[in-house]
Structure formats: C-alpha cells, structure tokens
Amino acid sequence: MTNIIDLSIREKVYKKKKTQLSILNNFKLEVKAGEKIAIVGESGVGKSSLLNIIGLLDTDYSGEYTLFGSLTDNLHASELAQWRNQKVGFVLQESALIDSLTIEENIKLPLFYAGTEKNFFEPEYFENVINAIEIKSILKKKPLECSGGEKSRAVFARGIIMKPQIILSDEPTASLDVENRERIINLLFKMNEEFKTTIITVTHDLEVANRHDKVVHLERSK
Ligand SMILES: Nc1ncnc2c1ncn2[C@@H]1O[C@H](COP(=O)(O)OP(=O)(O)O)[C@@H](O)[C@H]1O
Ligand SMILES: [Mg+2]
C-alpha cells in the first residue's frame, strides 16, 4: 500500500527576538491510508507544531512533504486551502467555536467555506455524527449555553463534517470526563472503520495512544 503521508522534516525553526528554537530535527513520518497513529511526547517537544505541518497550516520548515502523492511544495495556495478544507479534518485544542452562532451553524461552517458549487452536505452523515456524539439537544444553543464537554464534542463534529481523509486531533480528550472521552475516541475509530479515515491523534493518555495501530514518540532534539 502506498503512503498517504510521506513527511521528512530537517528542522522547524521558531525565531525569537534574540534566540531561535529548532525542533522536529530529522523527523520522518510515513502513514498509510487508513492507519491510526498516536503521537506522544512531553510538553513543548513539538507535537502541535507537527500537526500544523501535517495539516498544511504551516509550510515554513525545511524538508520534503508528499501528501496524497503530491509534493506539497508544488501545490498552489488555492489547492492548499481546498485540501485543508476538504481532505484534512482538524480537531485542535485552541480551535474555538464562534459565540454568535448556534452549535449547528458552527458545525456546518466548513460546508459554508467549501462553497455552493458542490453539495457537500450529506444529511444522513450529519445525522450519524450528531447521534454518535449525542449533541442533538444542543444544536440550537449558543456555545456560551453549553458545558465544556458539549463544546469539545461540537468542535469535534465540526472537524469531521467534511468527511475528511485524514483527521488530526490535538489532545481531543484532554479536558473531558471518561464518558465524553469514550464518545470521542469511539467516533474517531468508527470513522476509521467505516470510511477508512486516517487518524492521527496527539495524546497524553497512554491508554488512548495504545488503541492506535502505531505510537510515534517525539523526542527533544539533542
Ligand atoms: N508560534 C510560535 N512561536 C514561537 N515558538 C513557538 C510557537 N509555537 C510553538 N513554539 C515553541 O515550540 C515548541 C514546541 O511547541 P508545540 O509544538 O506547541 O509543542 P507540544 O504541542 O508538544 O507541547 C515549544 O517550545 C513552544 O514554546
Ligand atoms: Mg501541543
């Protein structure tokens, strides 16, 4: 089977005022379609930075990245934007909901960005997602009327509404109780089983990590 992700980073540099920080030195990652990968490593090692690179949010690093068989250097900005919207689903820690929109509107936002020329909305799939993570009762509410767990689930639903080929989750269960944690993990794995979605999960939780096909340990550069 060919790789869906073939990433080789020489380094990622964050420039600060006087110093610079170099992370992800000589890091390589190969992922096959439909694989479930967990990424673990201590805080500050570069897990979130790595997800940003995998998800095409950050292209400022040295290295080579082939995604879906195309060298990402050769992609136009419009293609990158389209892939981010349609092929890669993000469930990121910091991705907040928009307070002025209802939960349903928030979840459907990526459909709106995708434009109207194609009909991306699949009512049946939407129903499935909503039922699986049990948020039907809060669809008409605004984020400020929801609990933390409900908001996390809504962020998750928004991340997968485009039925992406890859789901990138940054500690999706960090602030959740056991029940909500199981809902999210079960839905991730259900996406993997039903649609062969490739799953890449950053997690501190070793029990969650070990339920993936492979665990990648990120280590600090020497
Ligand atoms: N935008 C940024 N500018 C400067 N430094 C950053 C930036 N984002 C992250 N860093 C630094 O890069 C390192 C890796 O960060 P991050 O990828 O968030 O690690 P992790 O997710 O593993 O905790 C940390 O030392 C962090 O402070
Ligand atoms: Mg992080």
mmCIF file of N, CA and C and ligand atoms in Angstrom, residues 14 16 21 23 42-49, ligand 1:
data_model
loop_
_atom_site.group_PDB
_atom_site.id
_atom_site.type_symbol
_atom_site.label_atom_id
_atom_site.label_comp_id
_atom_site.label_asym_id
_atom_site.label_seq_id
_atom_site.Cartn_x
_atom_site.Cartn_y
_atom_site.Cartn_z
ATOM 1 N N TYR A 14 11.608 28.258 15.097
ATOM 2 C CA TYR A 14 10.849 29.416 15.568
ATOM 3 C C TYR A 14 11.859 30.483 15.944
ATOM 4 N N LYS A 16 12.938 33.734 17.742
ATOM 5 C CA LYS A 16 12.529 34.639 18.808
ATOM 6 C C LYS A 16 13.397 35.881 18.697
ATOM 7 N N LEU A 21 14.649 28.742 18.154
ATOM 8 C CA LEU A 21 14.358 27.410 18.655
ATOM 9 C C LEU A 21 14.214 26.470 17.468
ATOM 10 N N ILE A 23 13.193 22.709 16.301
ATOM 11 C CA ILE A 23 12.512 21.487 16.755
ATOM 12 C C ILE A 23 12.290 20.542 15.567
ATOM 13 N N GLU A 42 6.695 14.657 25.532
ATOM 14 C CA GLU A 42 6.473 15.627 26.604
ATOM 15 C C GLU A 42 6.057 16.990 26.060
ATOM 16 N N SER A 43 5.506 17.790 26.940
ATOM 17 C CA SER A 43 5.017 19.108 26.578
ATOM 18 C C SER A 43 6.156 19.960 26.005
ATOM 19 N N GLY A 44 5.889 20.645 24.912
ATOM 20 C CA GLY A 44 6.892 21.528 24.313
ATOM 21 C C GLY A 44 7.802 20.856 23.298
ATOM 22 N N VAL A 45 7.619 19.564 23.092
ATOM 23 C CA VAL A 45 8.518 18.826 22.202
ATOM 24 C C VAL A 45 8.216 19.101 20.722
ATOM 25 N N GLY A 46 6.994 19.557 20.436
ATOM 26 C CA GLY A 46 6.662 19.921 19.052
ATOM 27 C C GLY A 46 5.485 19.157 18.453
ATOM 28 N N LYS A 47 4.646 18.575 19.286
ATOM 29 C CA LYS A 47 3.516 17.778 18.779
ATOM 30 C C LYS A 47 2.520 18.644 18.007
ATOM 31 N N SER A 48 2.152 19.777 18.589
ATOM 32 C CA SER A 48 1.185 20.651 17.904
ATOM 33 C C SER A 48 1.800 21.246 16.644
ATOM 34 N N SER A 49 3.085 21.596 16.714
ATOM 35 C CA SER A 49 3.771 22.121 15.530
ATOM 36 C C SER A 49 3.756 21.088 14.409
HETATM 37 N N1 LIG B 1 4.323 30.350 17.194
HETATM 38 C C1 LIG B 1 5.389 30.042 17.939
HETATM 39 N N2 LIG B 1 6.418 30.926 18.081
HETATM 40 C C2 LIG B 1 7.498 30.619 18.814
HETATM 41 N N3 LIG B 1 7.656 29.454 19.478
HETATM 42 C C3 LIG B 1 6.675 28.548 19.379
HETATM 43 C C4 LIG B 1 5.488 28.790 18.612
HETATM 44 N N4 LIG B 1 4.676 27.708 18.695
HETATM 45 C C5 LIG B 1 5.334 26.837 19.479
HETATM 46 N N5 LIG B 1 6.518 27.319 19.893
HETATM 47 C C6 LIG B 1 7.502 26.632 20.733
HETATM 48 O O1 LIG B 1 7.872 25.438 20.071
HETATM 49 C C7 LIG B 1 7.993 24.362 20.984
HETATM 50 C C8 LIG B 1 7.044 23.247 20.571
HETATM 51 O O2 LIG B 1 5.723 23.701 20.768
HETATM 52 P P1 LIG B 1 4.443 22.773 20.482
HETATM 53 O O3 LIG B 1 4.517 22.299 19.087
HETATM 54 O O4 LIG B 1 3.247 23.531 20.887
HETATM 55 O O5 LIG B 1 4.743 21.564 21.485
HETATM 56 P P2 LIG B 1 3.736 20.486 22.128
HETATM 57 O O6 LIG B 1 2.456 20.517 21.366
HETATM 58 O O7 LIG B 1 4.469 19.182 22.023
HETATM 59 O O8 LIG B 1 3.559 20.885 23.554
HETATM 60 C C9 LIG B 1 7.714 24.939 22.359
HETATM 61 O O9 LIG B 1 8.932 25.236 22.975
HETATM 62 C C10 LIG B 1 6.931 26.183 22.050
HETATM 63 O O10 LIG B 1 7.142 27.150 23.049
#
